[in-house]
Amino acid sequence: MFAIEVNDLTKIFGTLVAINKLNFSVNEGETFGFLGPNGAGKTTTIRILTGITQPTSGTAKIFGYDIQNEIISARQSIGIVHETSNVYDDLTAWQNMIFTAELYHVNKAEREKKSKELLEIFGLFERKDNKAHEFSKGMKRRLTLAMGLVNSPKLLFLDEPTSGLDVQSNLIIRDVVADLTQKGVTVFLTTHNIEEANVMCDRVAIINKGQIAAIDAPEQLKKTIESVQSVEVAFDKRGLEQMDELRKLPFVNEARKEGDKIKLYTEDPSAIIEEVMTYAKQKNLKIISISTLGPSLEDVFIKLTGLKARVGAAYVSD
Amino acid sequence: MSVISQNFGIERVLRELSAAWAIARKDMRTYYLKPNIIVSGILFPLFMFLAFAIGKNAPPGTLIPGLIAITLLFSASSIEPVSIPIERRVKTFDRLLSAPISLHSLVFGESLSGFLYSLGIACLPLVIGVILFSTSIVYALTLVVAMALTAFCFATLGTLFAAYPTENVGEVMSMLNTVRLPLIFISGVFIPISAMPQIGQEIAFFSPLTYGNDMIEYAYTGTSLFSPLLDILALLIFILIFQFVANRLYKKFNT
């Protein structure tokens, strides 16, 4: 049996097709990533799978339970961590945990044991009697995740779990998710963070404009565009003109700035290296580092979604 | 029906009731002391009552049943129109919508918090009447039943209006007040129904406050327009209608 089975799932808001005939399945114990830019349909998919929103057409099953006719049975075995840290600010961390456990029908002894255990794991037990409005953004996120786990779910939905978090919270959350997958919990994760999907997921679905562009393991996805290779170079001096000049070199398909490095896309890395050496000599530049790279998940994502320019962490459509 | 499925049914009902009670307790902890609830649920009915009572020459004690009735109306229907839009805004309402409970339990749990709040608040005029004005209660049990049914009826009305899919408390309150304020004038609280024009008397039959107020009046004076049994029946019908409509609206607007 699949943990999640989705067939032709469609949601239309007015004239906007939020998701269009999605088809995919998630195996039990798998960490499945939904990777896409903002507005791609990731959160809509989670809202439908958890029964908050009704689909316009299509079907979905959670552990064999139909989400439209048997949603209460399906919800009993799932945990949900929403995109927003939706904790009750006027309740203490402990009260938030206990209330969530009560909603999921966890018995009294178990909810107290589980709440204590989870607050300890997330580093919040010493603050259990503090109201949530006293917590930082990272602490609220950790509390949200702890609340999502209080019913010991077999399937955990994580909507952008580490978006905008501090390093400590980010690491704790990634560790906990890794631990859950070790214990056989199925994780359905949405993210626009490519590295997060690459590191955490067994399989990734790339979704754009409500449609799935590809589903596979991150390494398999990279293989699909193996012709896209690159050379990354860093010079001792940086100038605005370097990008334009390097872009004009023979064999360079595209050039992008990556921090203090320049990434040159090519089908012939060895030829590019020679061209770069000659360029450096002509311009009296010292090469600090140069390396050849295979395609990254980001390259796959850009190729499959047709998104190109990168502004900060967001991708911009053509 | 087999014993197993009967047990499963009872277990399911108990689970749903337990979750509804958890929702009500959460609301008590979170919203009972919010300033806009205190204004809307306590101060508003008090000032409304004073505005009408001061001009009257009736002994203060005789005005207590009316004060209890409008206190129940305003306080019971004030919790959810405040709490639910706030919960939509901060996305905690998604927690309730995605929990393994039915919409019936969600609506019941939300109504329960307004009900309990209202009963607590309405005890104030009751106690003031007994202590300060020696207002006697003829049928105490009838008063308890009347207060409980009226409180639950208006708590459900508040939950029903809060189904409107907005994150703005003011929007829900405005809509609710277009119903609550006219109810005071057509339900015999300040003007006896028998003294109202024919059209007013006919409209009064469609107001749940008419029956709540009538039954409270009966509990205090022993006289009423309708039989207390008819009042109980009417209030139960209103509760069922409001619960049913609220369920439909939450399903329509929130899923």
XYZ file of C-alpha atoms in Angstrom:
573
model
C 0.000 0.000 0.000
C 1.173 3.522 -0.769
C 1.330 6.166 1.935
C -0.038 8.654 -0.598
C -1.657 7.890 -3.920
C -2.792 10.755 -6.125
C -4.715 10.462 -9.390
C -5.542 13.363 -11.717
C -5.810 15.742 -8.778
C -6.979 19.173 -9.917
C -7.888 22.356 -8.080
C -9.316 25.398 -9.777
C -9.908 28.702 -7.951
C -12.182 30.780 -10.177
C -10.239 30.944 -13.435
C -6.893 29.978 -11.870
C -5.798 26.367 -12.236
C -3.768 25.940 -9.043
C -2.896 22.299 -9.716
C -3.610 20.420 -12.884
C -4.070 16.636 -13.051
C -1.321 15.683 -10.609
C -0.401 12.006 -10.563
C 2.104 10.570 -8.123
C 2.489 8.106 -5.300
C 4.646 8.069 -2.186
C 5.906 4.816 -0.707
C 5.716 4.067 3.005
C 8.891 5.206 4.761
C 9.936 7.444 1.896
C 10.908 11.116 2.150
C 9.238 12.731 -0.818
C 9.945 16.314 -1.798
C 7.709 18.698 -3.675
C 10.060 21.245 -5.154
C 8.803 24.326 -6.910
C 8.837 28.112 -6.967
C 6.348 30.210 -4.984
C 2.827 29.810 -6.372
C 3.609 26.478 -8.061
C 0.820 24.649 -6.210
C 2.795 23.028 -3.375
C 0.717 24.310 -0.468
C -2.550 23.728 -2.358
C -1.524 20.087 -2.786
C -0.848 19.715 0.956
C -4.139 21.433 1.837
C -6.021 18.991 -0.391
C -4.167 15.932 0.893
C -4.935 16.916 4.488
C -8.598 17.626 3.743
C -8.499 21.358 4.454
C -9.363 22.129 0.833
C -11.562 20.042 -1.450
C -10.212 19.132 -4.896
C -12.112 20.234 -7.990
C -11.586 16.789 -9.506
C -9.408 13.718 -9.146
C -8.781 11.443 -6.185
C -6.204 10.971 -3.463
C -5.713 8.289 -0.840
C -3.742 8.367 2.390
C -2.827 4.825 3.525
C -5.752 3.625 1.422
C -8.278 6.082 2.916
C -10.028 8.270 0.389
C -9.438 11.911 1.364
C -12.938 12.985 0.415
C -14.936 10.200 2.037
C -12.679 8.922 4.835
C -10.667 11.988 5.752
C -11.089 11.641 9.523
C -9.607 8.124 9.462
C -6.811 9.362 7.194
C -6.007 12.323 9.451
C -5.610 10.082 12.476
C -2.304 8.792 11.139
C -0.895 12.054 9.800
C 0.929 14.980 11.321
C 0.907 18.391 9.684
C 3.438 21.178 9.991
C 1.916 24.144 8.213
C 3.944 26.747 6.345
C 3.164 29.362 8.999
C 4.187 28.599 12.579
C 0.559 28.441 13.670
C 0.892 28.060 17.408
C -1.469 29.629 19.930
C 0.448 32.666 21.152
C -1.626 33.009 24.318
C -1.072 29.395 25.363
C 2.128 28.046 26.860
C 4.279 25.596 24.907
C 2.927 22.819 27.121
C -0.702 23.855 26.612
C -0.139 23.999 22.844
C 1.197 20.445 22.900
C -1.576 19.085 25.097
C -4.308 20.806 23.080
C -2.971 19.329 19.827
C -2.742 15.885 21.431
C -6.360 16.199 22.589
C -7.477 17.091 19.059
C -5.766 13.903 17.853
C -7.369 11.794 20.602
C -4.071 10.883 22.271
C -4.802 9.457 25.728
C -3.831 11.445 28.823
C -0.767 9.458 29.907
C 0.582 9.253 26.384
C 0.067 12.940 25.589
C 1.984 14.045 28.655
C 4.813 11.586 27.995
C 4.995 12.471 24.316
C 4.795 16.232 24.938
C 7.673 16.083 27.407
C 9.750 13.930 25.079
C 9.185 16.194 22.046
C 9.761 19.460 23.908
C 13.059 18.021 25.131
C 14.088 16.946 21.613
C 13.321 20.414 20.262
C 15.094 22.172 23.120
C 11.934 23.764 24.510
C 11.213 21.791 27.669
C 12.751 24.375 29.971
C 10.477 26.978 28.406
C 7.369 24.784 28.534
C 5.488 27.170 30.824
C 6.254 30.235 28.736
C 3.555 31.559 26.452
C 4.371 31.102 22.776
C 4.311 34.853 22.101
C 7.542 35.061 24.101
C 9.276 32.698 21.655
C 11.584 33.587 18.759
C 10.664 32.657 15.193
C 12.911 29.574 15.330
C 11.441 28.437 18.664
C 7.914 28.806 17.328
C 8.878 26.760 14.286
C 10.302 24.037 16.516
C 7.146 24.090 18.643
C 5.048 23.784 15.462
C 7.039 20.729 14.441
C 6.737 19.228 17.932
C 2.951 19.741 17.772
C 2.896 17.990 14.389
C 4.532 14.935 15.929
C 2.547 14.635 19.148
C 0.231 11.957 17.714
C 3.196 9.831 16.543
C 2.138 10.100 12.875
C 2.954 7.495 10.228
C 2.978 10.279 7.641
C 4.266 13.791 8.250
C 3.431 16.721 5.985
C 6.035 19.457 6.174
C 5.215 22.668 4.349
C 8.417 24.704 3.875
C 9.784 23.470 7.224
C 12.991 25.477 7.407
C 12.062 28.584 5.432
C 13.759 31.659 6.907
C 15.070 29.892 10.008
C 18.243 30.373 12.027
C 20.997 27.778 11.649
C 20.314 26.090 15.015
C 16.615 25.558 14.338
C 17.375 24.454 10.801
C 19.806 21.790 11.998
C 17.486 20.520 14.732
C 14.619 20.176 12.256
C 16.765 18.377 9.672
C 18.104 16.006 12.353
C 14.605 15.221 13.598
C 13.336 14.542 10.081
C 16.324 12.271 9.409
C 15.569 10.425 12.657
C 11.892 10.048 11.711
C 12.745 8.513 8.358
C 15.050 6.066 10.160
C 12.013 5.022 12.191
C 9.977 4.425 9.030
C 7.857 7.578 9.100
C 6.843 8.776 5.647
C 7.657 12.439 5.069
C 6.021 14.627 2.430
C 8.002 17.822 2.209
C 7.371 20.939 0.169
C 10.202 23.338 -0.364
C 11.574 25.905 -2.734
C 15.026 25.231 -1.278
C 16.824 23.021 -3.777
C 19.613 22.055 -1.401
C 17.063 20.988 1.211
C 15.329 18.742 -1.327
C 18.676 17.359 -2.500
C 19.859 16.505 1.010
C 16.628 15.323 2.634
C 14.578 13.562 -0.054
C 14.594 10.045 -1.474
C 12.580 11.303 -4.426
C 11.682 14.744 -5.631
C 8.773 15.958 -7.744
C 9.484 19.199 -9.536
C 6.255 21.179 -9.783
C 5.724 24.367 -11.718
C 2.509 26.236 -12.571
C 0.420 23.433 -11.060
C 1.971 20.643 -13.101
C 4.619 18.068 -12.297
C 7.617 18.463 -14.594
C 9.547 15.414 -13.330
C 9.624 12.903 -10.476
C 12.716 10.920 -9.557
C 15.565 10.531 -7.085
C 17.750 13.683 -6.987
C 20.729 11.852 -8.518
C 18.553 10.361 -11.273
C 17.174 13.798 -12.074
C 20.700 15.131 -12.409
C 21.542 12.338 -14.847
C 18.729 13.418 -17.161
C 20.659 16.563 -18.024
C 24.200 15.272 -17.871
C 25.028 17.263 -20.997
C 24.787 20.353 -18.808
C 28.230 20.629 -17.266
C 29.990 23.608 -15.846
C 33.328 25.087 -14.856
C 33.498 27.191 -11.727
C 36.297 29.720 -11.515
C 37.395 32.320 -8.962
C 39.905 35.094 -9.765
C 41.963 37.137 -7.325
C 40.371 40.335 -8.666
C 36.710 40.749 -9.509
C 35.263 43.155 -12.019
C 31.826 43.776 -13.454
C 33.089 43.248 -17.007
C 34.356 39.697 -16.291
C 30.905 38.118 -16.621
C 30.282 39.640 -20.028
C 33.759 38.812 -21.293
C 33.637 35.216 -20.083
C 30.159 34.757 -21.539
C 31.584 35.624 -24.960
C 34.294 32.932 -24.814
C 33.944 30.015 -27.254
C 32.037 26.938 -25.890
C 30.342 28.943 -23.107
C 26.549 28.511 -23.225
C 25.769 30.611 -20.162
C 27.605 32.361 -17.313
C 26.257 32.946 -13.807
C 27.741 34.603 -10.738
C 27.800 32.280 -7.696
C 29.117 34.219 -4.708
C 32.767 35.088 -5.408
C 32.875 32.547 -8.250
C 31.657 32.525 -11.837
C 29.960 29.427 -13.180
C 30.313 28.779 -16.904
C 27.929 26.267 -18.486
C 29.292 24.211 -21.332
C 29.220 20.885 -23.097
C 33.033 20.812 -23.262
C 34.649 21.636 -19.899
C 38.232 20.908 -20.983
C 38.015 23.409 -23.829
C 36.607 26.026 -21.467
C 39.438 25.533 -18.983
C 41.973 26.355 -21.702
C 39.987 29.436 -22.712
C 39.775 30.614 -19.112
C 43.543 30.174 -18.600
C 44.218 32.265 -21.707
C 41.708 34.896 -20.573
C 43.347 35.110 -17.125
C 46.785 35.528 -18.670
C 45.595 38.284 -21.018
C 43.877 40.170 -18.197
C 46.708 39.575 -15.728
C 44.384 37.756 -13.330
C 45.389 35.016 -10.909
C 43.110 31.981 -10.766
C 42.373 31.154 -7.106
C 40.332 28.060 -7.882
C 38.906 26.285 -10.887
C 36.820 23.125 -10.953
C 34.533 21.209 -13.248
C 31.035 20.319 -12.014
C 28.291 17.931 -13.089
C 24.701 19.128 -13.225
C 23.180 20.133 -9.879
C 19.559 19.682 -8.837
C 19.269 23.421 -9.350
C 20.286 22.987 -12.987
C 17.636 20.300 -13.386
C 15.074 22.538 -11.741
C 15.900 25.489 -13.983
C 15.879 23.369 -17.102
C 12.592 21.639 -16.306
C 10.669 24.650 -15.050
C 11.904 27.085 -17.675
C 12.824 29.515 -14.899
C 16.049 31.329 -15.551
C 17.161 34.511 -13.818
C 17.858 34.180 -10.145
C 17.057 37.065 -7.825
C 18.129 36.291 -4.250
C 16.516 32.957 -3.423
C 13.606 33.367 -5.822
C 13.357 32.259 -9.423
C 11.828 34.375 -12.093
C 9.797 33.081 -14.995
C 10.735 33.735 -18.588
C -26.033 -3.697 14.972
C -23.172 -5.729 16.426
C -21.624 -5.025 19.820
C -18.330 -4.114 18.136
C -19.844 -1.490 15.862
C -21.931 -0.164 18.760
C -18.776 0.209 20.847
C -17.007 1.830 17.929
C -19.900 4.279 17.575
C -19.877 5.189 21.261
C -16.094 5.475 21.278
C -16.225 7.764 18.257
C -18.866 9.994 19.892
C -16.803 10.207 23.087
C -13.683 11.121 21.103
C -15.560 13.826 19.228
C -17.032 15.235 22.457
C -13.609 15.206 24.068
C -12.122 17.130 21.123
C -15.032 19.617 21.218
C -14.372 20.172 24.922
C -10.654 20.714 24.177
C -11.597 23.402 21.623
C -13.895 25.084 24.139
C -11.158 25.063 26.818
C -8.645 26.481 24.364
C -11.046 29.351 23.620
C -11.581 29.981 27.342
C -7.855 30.273 27.942
C -7.192 32.307 24.854
C -10.110 34.656 24.251
C -12.250 35.206 27.352
C -10.213 38.178 28.486
C -9.623 39.770 25.075
C -10.645 43.454 25.236
C -13.013 43.291 22.246
C -14.846 40.348 23.803
C -15.230 42.177 27.119
C -16.571 45.236 25.304
C -18.904 43.305 23.047
C -20.000 40.658 25.553
C -20.238 42.618 28.826
C -20.122 46.383 28.422
C -22.250 46.608 25.290
C -25.332 44.848 26.753
C -24.911 46.707 30.057
C -24.915 50.156 28.444
C -27.660 49.141 26.053
C -29.764 48.086 29.033
C -29.023 51.246 31.009
C -29.974 53.392 28.011
C -33.443 51.877 28.038
C -33.909 51.305 31.769
C -33.026 54.805 32.969
C -36.048 56.381 31.277
C -38.437 53.853 32.737
C -40.258 54.257 36.036
C -40.404 50.533 36.710
C -38.727 49.200 39.895
C -35.143 48.139 39.027
C -35.775 44.565 40.151
C -38.416 44.038 37.479
C -35.874 44.833 34.769
C -33.544 41.979 35.743
C -35.115 39.302 33.442
C -34.639 41.602 30.425
C -31.063 42.350 31.432
C -30.333 38.620 31.713
C -31.864 38.001 28.288
C -29.803 40.636 26.445
C -26.664 39.693 28.373
C -27.122 36.129 27.142
C -27.684 37.352 23.585
C -24.589 39.555 23.425
C -22.125 37.564 25.489
C -22.933 34.168 23.960
C -22.642 35.449 20.401
C -19.448 37.450 20.951
C -16.731 34.812 21.369
C -16.612 33.084 17.972
C -17.022 36.201 15.794
C -13.828 37.418 17.484
C -11.875 34.188 17.876
C -12.449 32.557 14.489
C -11.391 35.493 12.250
C -8.299 35.913 14.464
C -7.542 32.197 14.124
C -7.938 32.451 10.367
C -5.470 35.333 10.305
C -2.807 33.551 12.364
C -3.599 30.234 10.613
C -4.400 28.317 13.808
C -7.853 27.672 12.348
C -6.144 25.361 9.836
C -5.174 23.202 12.825
C -8.819 22.725 13.705
C -9.838 22.122 10.090
C -7.118 19.508 9.612
C -7.645 17.646 12.903
C -9.281 14.196 12.882
C -12.625 15.554 14.061
C -15.901 16.228 12.253
C -17.126 19.721 11.418
C -20.031 19.029 13.820
C -17.561 18.729 16.702
C -15.741 21.852 15.584
C -18.973 23.878 15.487
C -20.169 22.335 18.767
C -16.839 22.984 20.522
C -16.727 26.591 19.348
C -20.346 27.117 20.434
C -19.600 25.533 23.803
C -17.077 28.216 24.688
C -19.589 31.004 23.926
C -22.215 29.117 25.909
C -20.097 28.794 29.050
C -18.851 32.370 28.830
C -22.386 33.640 28.502
C -23.725 31.604 31.424
C -20.954 32.954 33.636
C -21.590 36.562 32.604
C -25.378 36.261 32.905
C -25.008 35.139 36.518
C -23.918 38.701 37.356
C -27.320 40.387 36.763
C -28.969 37.362 38.359
C -26.927 37.725 41.550
C -27.271 41.536 41.522
C -31.040 41.143 41.249
C -31.197 38.747 44.186
C -28.783 40.634 46.453
C -29.465 44.298 45.656
C -33.116 44.305 44.635
C -34.381 41.136 46.320
C -35.804 40.033 42.983
C -37.488 36.714 43.664
C -37.280 33.742 41.318
C -40.511 31.753 41.122
C -39.239 28.787 39.138
C -35.474 28.373 39.625
C -35.146 25.214 37.511
C -37.035 26.865 34.648
C -34.616 29.795 34.881
C -31.619 27.458 34.621
C -33.104 25.689 31.582
C -34.070 29.000 29.975
C -30.609 30.493 30.475
C -28.850 27.369 29.217
C -30.958 27.044 26.055
C -30.826 30.762 25.276
C -27.063 30.865 25.813
C -26.428 27.856 23.582
C -28.775 29.170 20.913
C -26.934 32.495 20.645
C -23.506 30.896 20.969
C -24.398 28.825 17.903
C -25.623 31.974 16.151
C -22.207 33.578 16.778
C -20.428 30.471 15.457
C -22.682 30.552 12.395
C -21.796 34.159 11.548
C -18.103 33.454 12.142
C -18.245 30.928 9.280
C -18.042 33.868 6.885
C -14.547 33.488 5.426
C -12.837 36.641 6.594
C -9.845 37.418 8.783
C -11.426 40.691 9.863
C -13.268 40.660 13.210
C -15.072 43.906 12.372
C -16.628 42.404 9.261
C -18.235 39.535 11.183
C -19.313 41.816 14.045
C -20.971 44.246 11.637
C -22.969 41.480 10.012
C -23.881 39.991 13.375
C -25.029 43.332 14.783
C -27.433 43.830 11.898
C -29.224 40.802 13.339
C -28.544 41.174 17.074
C -29.638 44.794 17.496
C -33.077 44.441 15.859
C -33.676 41.321 17.970
C -33.698 43.440 21.141
C -36.555 45.546 19.847
C -38.749 42.820 18.410
C -38.437 40.214 21.158
C -40.312 41.784 24.044
C -37.243 42.690 26.084
C -37.986 46.396 26.375
C -41.389 46.666 24.719
C -43.905 43.905 25.579
C -44.870 41.915 22.498
C -48.548 42.557 23.225
C -47.879 46.313 22.977
C -46.197 46.029 19.573
C -47.997 46.637 16.269
C -49.340 43.589 14.424
C -46.384 43.369 12.053
C -43.962 43.543 15.000
C -45.821 40.760 16.787
C -45.600 38.556 13.710
C -41.872 39.201 13.291
C -41.340 38.421 16.985
C -42.262 34.778 16.358
C -39.119 34.425 14.242
C -36.793 35.698 16.957
C -35.165 33.146 19.291
C -34.805 35.924 21.860
C -38.619 36.124 22.084
C -38.763 32.589 23.480
C -35.673 32.929 25.675
C -36.927 36.179 27.168
C -40.439 34.776 27.594
C -39.175 31.766 29.512
C -36.901 33.861 31.735
C -39.847 36.169 32.425
C -41.913 33.117 33.361
C -39.216 31.888 35.744
C -39.246 35.259 37.522
C -42.951 36.158 37.474
C -44.850 32.966 36.768
C -46.548 34.625 33.799
C -45.558 34.476 30.141
C -46.871 34.843 26.623
C -46.234 31.243 25.661
C -46.100 27.990 27.555
C -42.549 27.219 28.802
C -42.700 23.939 26.874
C -43.355 25.856 23.665
C -40.425 28.169 24.515
C -38.149 25.145 25.033
C -39.297 23.559 21.787
C -38.800 26.791 19.838
C -35.315 27.316 21.261
C -34.335 23.711 20.467
C -35.547 24.171 16.885
C -33.502 27.373 16.537
C -30.420 25.601 17.941
C -30.792 22.746 15.463
C -31.295 25.132 12.545
C -28.291 27.273 13.533
C -26.074 24.201 14.070
C -27.123 22.743 10.723
C -26.620 25.993 8.811
C -23.288 26.631 10.569
C -22.066 23.170 9.541
C -23.069 23.771 5.935
C -21.411 27.191 5.879
C -18.140 25.926 7.367
C -18.110 23.152 4.789
C -18.865 25.584 1.973
C -16.487 28.386 2.953
C -13.645 26.596 4.680
C -12.915 23.504 2.598
